[in-house]
């Protein structure tokens, strides 16, 4: 990487960081009404980075009022698409010029390697803002096929106030997947970042206003899920709630909606994605490198992690050996060191949750082939591989959200499909084969929102992102993702 700072450079920048720790409501940083704060802990050393405003229902209410007032005022919601585009483009460029600072905040806050914060997360954030900015003035409405004495217009309007609640695994990236299309479509937004990782969202709120986004259009309320998150989910003046997080909490948002104003709900939830390797795979080495990378990346804290590896029995031993070699070679260490490939887990609670699953796997009778232990007494875990996993085991069914791979074997396409689809989740599935007919059959029969053939992660804003079954519904990215933040109006003209 040409301009990647060194470990020492990154460390020396920490004390100079401009950290915003208050809520952002109506274009200004403000304390929580209650005056309460929560500690923002770095999993790297367990120390507090700062105290962050702990918002609750009262602050959420103020943020929703500010979002509603901005929406009604129309400076943003009625702005010509080409002008909204310019503001969002400027916003993207401001984020780009602050990328290193944002990457450092992200890594300190949740422990992912700085190299990935910078080259994956922040680049993806900039790319997503640019893409939705560019899209706004390229989409047309419709005219219905009616007689010459009638005119039927089908127009798309912004929905109003969007509540966005997001997780900590890709804090700013996940927030952007909501904010960028919601703003592009002309809505106002109230964002609740995860309690573990609020710093980047709070920082970019200011950059948005500096880019020309009118006050009140983007509000950020850090706080806990059961208080601030629930208040947003139950608010009578929020028109849509867009959520990324666990299936368990996703279900709560459906309940909140049903018990309040029937707001629209869009859910991007968990996964337990199968990665299927057929014996005829063209390049076994490439498949093994990819299989390991996509369970250990971000310490396995990825909704689309390739957490179930399904191996044809004839290549099982050879393939597993290659995957383990990758696990052994992984450089685990200080996330601020640019050469680190695996940093910490997000916090102690998640570290212990994953260790519990490792115990469960052993108790269930799976064979621990590699790793399984905590490194030191903080948030570092070894990459872990279980073999002889049966589909009914909890480590094959439940989302562990850690660097734990469950390996299952199959014989033939029918059994592979049966195992792959034996899940409450349906986010992503991967199939590796050199036979086109085989690939086609898997693509048709895998129950997943996203299927990859001879690769795993190839996400791009042009492709809808999301799952089926209990992985949620609604799609992020693409024009479908933009449309999600609009509502349709049918207008009849009579002549
Ligand atoms: P989580 O526990 O479901 O939390 C997600 C968000 O919901 C956080 O902001 C959280 O707030 C909030 N929340 C928690 N309890 C709540 C409640 N009772 N009412 C309202 N809001 C509540 O998920 P996580 O542990 O942060 O993230 C991991 C999960 O996200 C995994 O299941 C992963 O698969 C999923 N994920 C899915 C996608 C996708 O696109 N499909 C992408 C990334 C992650 P606090 O944390 O502040 O309490
Ligand atoms: Mg943190």
XYZ file of C-alpha atoms and ligand atoms in Angstrom:
544
model
C 0.000 0.000 0.000
C 1.694 3.246 -1.083
C 0.513 5.720 1.573
C -0.253 3.367 4.443
C 1.041 4.894 7.691
C 3.129 2.694 9.982
C 2.056 1.321 13.358
C 3.958 4.159 15.064
C 2.250 6.755 12.841
C -1.188 5.416 13.686
C -0.420 5.366 17.396
C 0.883 8.919 17.344
C -2.339 10.107 15.723
C -4.633 8.780 18.448
C -4.147 11.706 20.817
C -4.794 14.183 17.995
C -8.125 12.643 16.937
C -11.090 15.001 16.826
C -13.554 12.758 18.674
C -17.231 13.667 18.662
C -19.023 12.038 21.549
C -22.362 13.862 21.659
C -25.578 13.197 19.783
C -26.143 15.054 16.507
C -29.613 16.585 16.353
C -30.834 19.365 14.079
C -27.367 20.104 12.763
C -25.662 20.413 16.162
C -23.826 18.222 18.644
C -25.831 18.042 21.870
C -25.703 16.164 25.174
C -28.371 13.610 26.003
C -31.309 15.326 27.716
C -30.727 13.139 30.775
C -27.056 14.132 30.804
C -26.151 10.443 30.871
C -23.114 9.032 29.074
C -21.834 5.553 28.256
C -18.223 4.447 28.004
C -16.857 3.781 24.562
C -14.333 1.036 25.131
C -11.594 -0.031 22.751
C -11.283 -3.828 22.537
C -7.592 -3.370 21.742
C -6.643 -2.505 25.323
C -9.962 -2.512 27.185
C -9.606 1.210 27.913
C -12.234 3.893 27.478
C -11.752 6.051 24.369
C -14.353 8.569 25.452
C -17.728 8.923 27.160
C -20.541 9.087 24.602
C -23.984 10.679 25.085
C -26.414 7.940 26.083
C -29.600 8.848 24.252
C -32.982 7.471 25.231
C -36.614 8.017 24.208
C -36.506 11.760 24.891
C -33.514 12.341 22.614
C -34.962 10.060 19.948
C -38.118 12.136 20.080
C -36.153 15.358 19.562
C -34.249 13.798 16.675
C -37.472 12.592 15.027
C -39.031 16.050 15.459
C -35.992 17.628 13.840
C -36.080 15.091 10.983
C -39.812 15.682 10.458
C -39.457 19.454 10.502
C -36.652 19.260 7.924
C -38.725 16.947 5.752
C -41.763 19.251 5.881
C -39.661 22.313 5.181
C -38.672 20.628 1.931
C -35.182 22.063 1.491
C -33.932 18.524 0.955
C -37.049 16.508 0.175
C -38.092 18.899 -2.613
C -34.627 19.682 -3.890
C -34.084 18.871 -7.574
C -32.381 15.476 -7.876
C -29.380 16.956 -9.698
C -28.794 19.290 -6.748
C -29.189 16.535 -4.159
C -26.661 14.630 -6.221
C -24.097 17.412 -5.874
C -24.481 17.550 -2.093
C -24.045 13.794 -1.738
C -21.058 13.822 -4.093
C -19.462 16.495 -1.960
C -20.244 14.427 1.137
C -18.523 11.404 -0.444
C -15.438 13.475 -1.235
C -15.308 14.888 2.305
C -15.434 11.362 3.694
C -12.684 10.389 1.277
C -10.424 13.205 2.405
C -10.982 12.173 6.049
C -10.603 8.446 5.384
C -7.526 7.850 7.476
C -9.009 9.546 10.528
C -12.271 7.636 10.103
C -10.437 4.330 9.650
C -8.473 4.962 12.833
C -11.667 5.723 14.771
C -13.262 2.522 13.450
C -10.301 0.345 14.366
C -9.958 1.826 17.850
C -13.674 1.431 18.424
C -14.176 -2.174 17.310
C -10.786 -3.759 16.742
C -10.696 -4.591 13.046
C -7.296 -4.398 11.298
C -6.537 -0.842 10.197
C -5.658 -2.033 6.704
C -9.193 -3.365 6.267
C -10.812 -0.318 7.900
C -9.067 1.820 5.344
C -9.083 -0.296 2.206
C -12.402 -2.044 2.670
C -14.722 -0.153 4.994
C -13.927 3.450 4.116
C -13.493 2.812 0.414
C -16.821 1.031 0.402
C -18.455 3.963 2.232
C -17.147 6.445 -0.337
C -18.120 4.187 -3.230
C -21.657 3.696 -1.880
C -22.272 7.424 -1.368
C -20.933 8.139 -4.851
C -23.053 5.429 -6.418
C -26.352 6.558 -4.861
C -25.495 10.215 -5.527
C -25.004 9.393 -9.205
C -28.178 7.307 -9.348
C -30.604 9.999 -8.164
C -30.960 11.898 -11.413
C -30.901 8.802 -13.623
C -34.141 7.143 -12.524
C -37.427 7.995 -14.208
C -41.004 7.623 -13.071
C -43.707 5.921 -15.154
C -46.722 6.755 -17.278
C -49.378 4.055 -17.272
C -50.788 2.616 -20.523
C -54.212 4.315 -20.578
C -56.619 5.771 -23.180
C -56.126 9.128 -24.916
C -58.580 10.884 -22.568
C -56.796 9.788 -19.427
C -53.334 10.174 -17.998
C -52.005 7.893 -15.298
C -48.772 8.870 -13.544
C -46.899 6.513 -11.287
C -44.465 8.574 -9.272
C -42.048 7.726 -6.491
C -41.844 10.016 -3.488
C -39.592 9.987 -0.439
C -41.232 8.170 2.480
C -40.509 10.777 5.166
C -38.588 10.048 8.357
C -36.421 6.925 8.216
C -35.127 5.335 11.416
C -31.921 3.351 10.870
C -30.538 0.930 13.457
C -27.225 -0.736 12.645
C -24.653 -3.202 14.064
C -20.977 -2.886 14.964
C -19.246 -5.268 12.557
C -18.872 -2.706 9.735
C -20.093 0.339 11.664
C -19.877 3.117 9.093
C -20.270 0.832 6.102
C -23.568 -0.604 7.410
C -24.802 2.881 8.366
C -23.971 4.070 4.836
C -25.995 1.264 3.282
C -29.016 2.898 4.936
C -28.122 6.591 4.903
C -26.929 6.889 1.297
C -30.067 5.584 -0.473
C -32.435 7.082 2.126
C -30.926 10.558 1.675
C -30.622 10.139 -2.082
C -34.362 9.515 -2.257
C -35.059 12.744 -0.324
C -35.857 11.382 3.131
C -34.733 12.588 6.546
C -32.841 10.076 8.710
C -32.413 9.312 12.405
C -29.530 6.860 12.816
C -28.809 4.786 15.913
C -25.347 3.267 15.683
C -24.449 0.226 17.795
C -23.425 1.007 21.369
C -19.965 -0.517 20.719
C -19.130 1.644 17.711
C -20.758 5.087 17.505
C -17.699 7.237 16.710
C -17.540 7.227 12.907
C -21.281 7.876 12.467
C -21.042 10.828 14.859
C -18.065 12.218 12.956
C -19.635 12.069 9.491
C -22.823 13.844 10.626
C -20.789 17.044 10.789
C -19.226 16.348 7.381
C -22.745 15.992 5.935
C -23.750 19.468 7.079
C -20.438 20.899 5.832
C -21.293 19.363 2.447
C -24.573 21.249 2.266
C -27.054 18.780 3.744
C -29.703 20.962 5.430
C -29.911 20.855 9.221
C -32.161 18.171 10.644
C -31.975 15.901 7.583
C -29.407 13.600 9.209
C -29.498 12.990 12.976
C -27.416 10.518 14.989
C -28.524 9.239 18.400
C -25.997 6.956 20.106
C -27.498 4.788 22.813
C -28.519 1.284 23.789
C -30.803 -0.932 21.733
C -33.529 -1.598 24.304
C -33.867 2.158 25.014
C -32.883 4.320 22.015
C -33.361 1.550 19.421
C -36.741 0.551 20.767
C -37.878 4.204 20.988
C -37.111 4.612 17.293
C -38.863 1.355 16.433
C -41.989 2.372 18.342
C -42.038 6.053 17.399
C -45.386 7.132 15.954
C -43.782 9.640 13.600
C -41.130 7.393 12.039
C -42.362 6.220 8.628
C -39.876 3.428 8.031
C -37.371 1.522 10.118
C -34.378 0.095 8.315
C -32.457 -2.412 10.406
C -29.275 -4.432 10.073
C -28.448 -6.789 12.909
C -29.390 -10.105 14.439
C -32.505 -12.055 13.516
C -33.618 -11.951 17.146
C -33.650 -8.144 17.266
C -35.011 -7.910 13.713
C -38.123 -9.736 14.902
C -38.539 -7.165 17.688
C -38.751 -4.391 15.092
C -41.675 -6.156 13.422
C -43.379 -6.242 16.806
C -42.601 -2.576 17.526
C -44.104 -1.641 14.183
C -47.251 -3.710 14.762
C -47.707 -2.188 18.195
C -47.169 1.404 17.034
C -47.892 3.017 13.658
C -47.386 0.094 11.249
C -44.234 1.738 9.918
C -42.523 -0.093 7.085
C -39.712 -2.339 8.268
C -36.708 -3.480 6.229
C -34.573 -6.196 7.821
C -31.051 -7.350 6.991
C -30.341 -10.054 9.557
C -28.133 -13.007 10.355
C -26.690 -15.834 8.307
C -25.110 -19.278 8.459
C -23.951 -19.413 4.903
C -22.911 -22.652 3.178
C -19.804 -22.736 0.987
C -20.008 -25.887 -1.153
C -16.914 -27.416 -2.734
C -17.539 -30.046 -5.402
C -14.807 -32.569 -6.291
C -14.548 -31.158 -9.819
C -13.541 -27.670 -8.664
C -11.005 -26.297 -11.109
C -8.602 -24.723 -8.650
C -8.611 -26.371 -5.237
C -5.970 -23.987 -3.862
C -7.922 -20.867 -4.815
C -11.101 -22.326 -3.323
C -9.330 -23.170 -0.050
C -7.720 -19.736 0.264
C -11.104 -18.128 -0.337
C -12.913 -20.464 2.081
C -10.495 -19.563 4.893
C -10.467 -15.849 4.076
C -14.243 -15.661 4.211
C -14.632 -17.144 7.650
C -11.664 -15.442 9.316
C -12.052 -11.994 7.735
C -13.141 -9.417 10.361
C -12.721 -12.233 12.922
C -15.780 -13.942 11.466
C -17.984 -11.026 12.503
C -19.597 -10.874 9.089
C -23.256 -11.573 8.280
C -22.194 -13.282 5.053
C -19.321 -15.234 6.637
C -18.770 -18.574 4.896
C -19.329 -20.292 8.243
C -20.424 -23.719 6.967
C -17.905 -25.412 4.678
C -19.515 -28.319 2.800
C -16.898 -30.634 1.311
C -17.324 -33.485 -1.126
C -16.023 -36.500 0.780
C -13.488 -37.371 -1.931
C -11.572 -34.101 -1.480
C -12.265 -33.603 2.224
C -8.836 -34.309 3.689
C -6.824 -32.543 1.021
C -9.045 -29.458 1.122
C -9.167 -29.236 4.886
C -5.388 -29.383 5.053
C -5.172 -26.359 2.788
C -7.759 -24.424 4.831
C -5.855 -25.166 8.043
C -2.598 -24.008 6.465
C -4.320 -20.686 5.798
C -5.559 -20.487 9.391
C -2.076 -21.203 10.740
C -0.508 -18.549 8.511
C -2.907 -15.775 9.588
C -1.175 -12.858 11.263
C -3.114 -12.098 14.428
C -2.169 -9.044 16.435
C -2.493 -5.347 17.149
C -5.163 -4.062 14.739
C -3.198 -0.824 14.347
C -0.290 -2.715 12.791
C -0.815 -2.510 9.006
C 0.451 -6.081 8.565
C -2.180 -7.557 10.927
C -4.727 -9.789 9.214
C -6.922 -10.622 12.196
C -7.497 -8.152 15.019
C -9.698 -8.405 18.095
C -13.312 -9.340 18.589
C -15.562 -6.325 19.130
C -15.705 -6.694 22.931
C -15.335 -9.122 25.825
C -18.992 -10.184 25.639
C -18.670 -11.286 22.019
C -15.326 -12.986 22.784
C -16.963 -15.006 25.555
C -19.999 -15.780 23.422
C -17.750 -17.327 20.767
C -15.781 -19.290 23.397
C -19.108 -20.669 24.660
C -19.901 -21.906 21.158
C -16.475 -23.545 20.934
C -17.318 -25.463 24.127
C -20.744 -26.357 22.773
C -19.165 -27.741 19.574
C -16.882 -30.002 21.586
C -19.719 -31.149 23.828
C -21.803 -31.939 20.758
C -19.040 -34.254 19.532
C -17.534 -32.233 16.703
C -13.784 -32.572 16.299
C -11.770 -29.443 17.086
C -9.082 -29.506 14.384
C -7.522 -26.121 14.926
C -7.551 -23.206 17.384
C -10.346 -22.864 19.905
C -8.575 -20.715 22.466
C -8.412 -17.126 23.605
C -5.020 -15.435 23.138
C -4.135 -13.569 26.330
C -6.967 -12.309 28.485
C -8.439 -9.679 26.167
C -10.480 -9.934 22.973
C -8.140 -11.971 20.747
C -9.280 -15.400 19.564
C -7.562 -18.114 17.561
C -9.031 -18.971 14.181
C -10.953 -22.164 14.852
C -11.914 -25.141 12.683
C -14.317 -27.955 13.586
C -14.617 -31.080 11.446
C -17.073 -33.986 11.592
C -19.846 -31.479 12.162
C -23.394 -32.821 11.775
C -26.100 -30.563 10.394
C -28.255 -30.823 13.507
C -25.523 -29.508 15.804
C -25.853 -26.012 17.205
C -22.494 -25.032 15.679
C -24.003 -25.893 12.258
C -27.289 -24.109 12.855
C -26.628 -20.998 14.953
C -24.807 -17.868 13.914
C -21.618 -17.777 16.018
C -20.350 -14.472 14.609
C -16.742 -15.342 15.284
C -13.750 -16.994 13.557
C -15.222 -20.496 13.809
C -15.572 -22.742 10.769
C -17.900 -25.756 10.812
C -16.926 -28.383 8.234
C -19.508 -30.908 6.987
C -19.117 -33.593 4.318
C -21.448 -34.778 1.596
C -21.626 -37.260 -1.214
C -23.374 -36.073 -4.363
C -25.398 -33.011 -5.354
C -28.627 -34.034 -3.628
C -27.004 -34.356 -0.242
C -25.061 -31.115 -0.695
C -28.271 -29.225 -1.479
C -30.099 -30.802 1.430
C -27.349 -29.791 3.877
C -26.964 -26.317 2.386
C -30.674 -25.556 2.686
C -30.981 -27.067 6.161
C -30.928 -23.663 7.870
C -33.286 -21.025 9.180
C -31.089 -18.515 7.353
C -30.759 -17.760 3.648
C -28.340 -14.902 3.178
C -25.616 -16.204 0.896
C -24.441 -19.511 -0.560
C -21.365 -20.357 -2.597
C -20.828 -23.197 -5.055
C -17.450 -24.212 -6.467
C -17.527 -26.468 -9.519
C -16.239 -26.560 -13.078
C -19.456 -28.138 -14.369
C -21.952 -25.626 -15.727
C -24.926 -27.935 -15.267
C -24.015 -28.525 -11.643
C -23.579 -24.806 -11.049
C -26.929 -24.068 -12.657
C -28.753 -26.615 -10.537
C -27.280 -25.205 -7.338
C -28.104 -21.641 -8.328
C -31.723 -22.665 -8.911
C -32.148 -24.736 -5.768
C -30.134 -22.905 -3.126
C -32.434 -20.894 -0.903
C -30.366 -17.743 -0.489
C -30.642 -14.097 -1.433
C -27.152 -14.171 -2.943
C -25.345 -17.027 -4.673
C -21.735 -16.955 -5.771
C -20.195 -19.367 -8.279
C -16.444 -20.009 -7.966
C -15.878 -17.071 -5.625
C -17.295 -15.862 -2.335
C -17.349 -12.138 -1.742
C -18.019 -10.022 -4.794
C -20.294 -7.328 -3.371
C -20.884 -4.286 -5.485
C -23.406 -1.438 -5.322
C -24.900 -2.524 -8.653
C -26.088 -5.832 -7.150
C -28.904 -6.105 -4.577
C -27.654 -7.275 -1.175
C -29.859 -9.231 1.220
C -31.359 -12.531 2.184
C -34.392 -14.777 2.313
C -35.947 -16.800 5.158
C -34.873 -15.489 8.572
C -31.983 -13.547 7.078
C -34.546 -10.839 6.433
C -36.166 -9.080 3.510
C -35.713 -5.947 1.522
C -32.492 -5.337 -0.358
C -29.641 -2.911 0.164
C -27.538 -1.596 -2.749
C -28.679 -1.174 -6.361
C -31.693 0.680 -7.710
C -33.881 -1.794 -5.777
C -32.221 -0.511 -2.623
C -32.939 3.079 -3.672
C -36.560 2.272 -4.484
C -37.003 0.806 -1.001
C -36.752 4.327 0.405
C -39.534 5.667 -1.813
C -43.272 5.158 -1.881
C -45.476 5.000 -4.942
C -48.200 7.467 -5.822
C -50.779 6.798 -8.546
C -52.222 9.980 -10.048
C -55.237 9.995 -12.388
C -55.756 12.939 -14.703
C -59.128 13.122 -16.437
C -59.587 15.221 -19.577
P -27.888 -6.804 17.279
O -27.600 -7.200 18.660
O -29.118 -7.292 16.638
O -27.845 -5.214 17.257
C -28.100 -4.482 16.092
C -28.636 -3.122 16.478
O -29.902 -3.295 17.140
C -27.737 -2.378 17.459
O -27.755 -1.015 17.154
C -28.421 -2.674 18.779
O -28.178 -1.706 19.767
C -29.875 -2.659 18.392
N -30.705 -3.377 19.378
C -30.338 -4.372 20.233
N -31.373 -4.743 21.003
C -32.430 -3.977 20.644
C -33.770 -3.870 21.091
N -34.247 -4.628 22.076
N -34.585 -2.960 20.493
C -34.107 -2.167 19.512
N -32.844 -2.209 19.058
C -32.008 -3.104 19.610
O -26.718 -7.204 16.300
P -25.165 -6.980 16.508
O -24.691 -7.956 17.529
O -24.876 -5.534 16.695
O -24.605 -7.371 15.061
C -24.441 -8.674 14.653
C -25.627 -9.169 13.854
O -25.857 -8.320 12.725
C -25.410 -10.553 13.286
O -26.557 -11.326 13.473
C -25.179 -10.283 11.796
O -25.489 -11.357 10.962
C -26.070 -9.127 11.572
N -25.697 -8.409 10.344
C -26.475 -8.569 9.226
C -26.122 -7.943 8.034
C -26.949 -8.106 6.778
O -26.823 -7.267 5.901
N -27.769 -9.124 6.648
C -24.976 -7.143 7.993
C -24.209 -7.008 9.152
C -24.585 -7.647 10.320
P -26.958 -1.857 20.821
O -25.977 -2.786 20.269
O -26.471 -0.491 20.895
O -27.565 -2.324 22.103
Mg -16.143 0.374 21.044
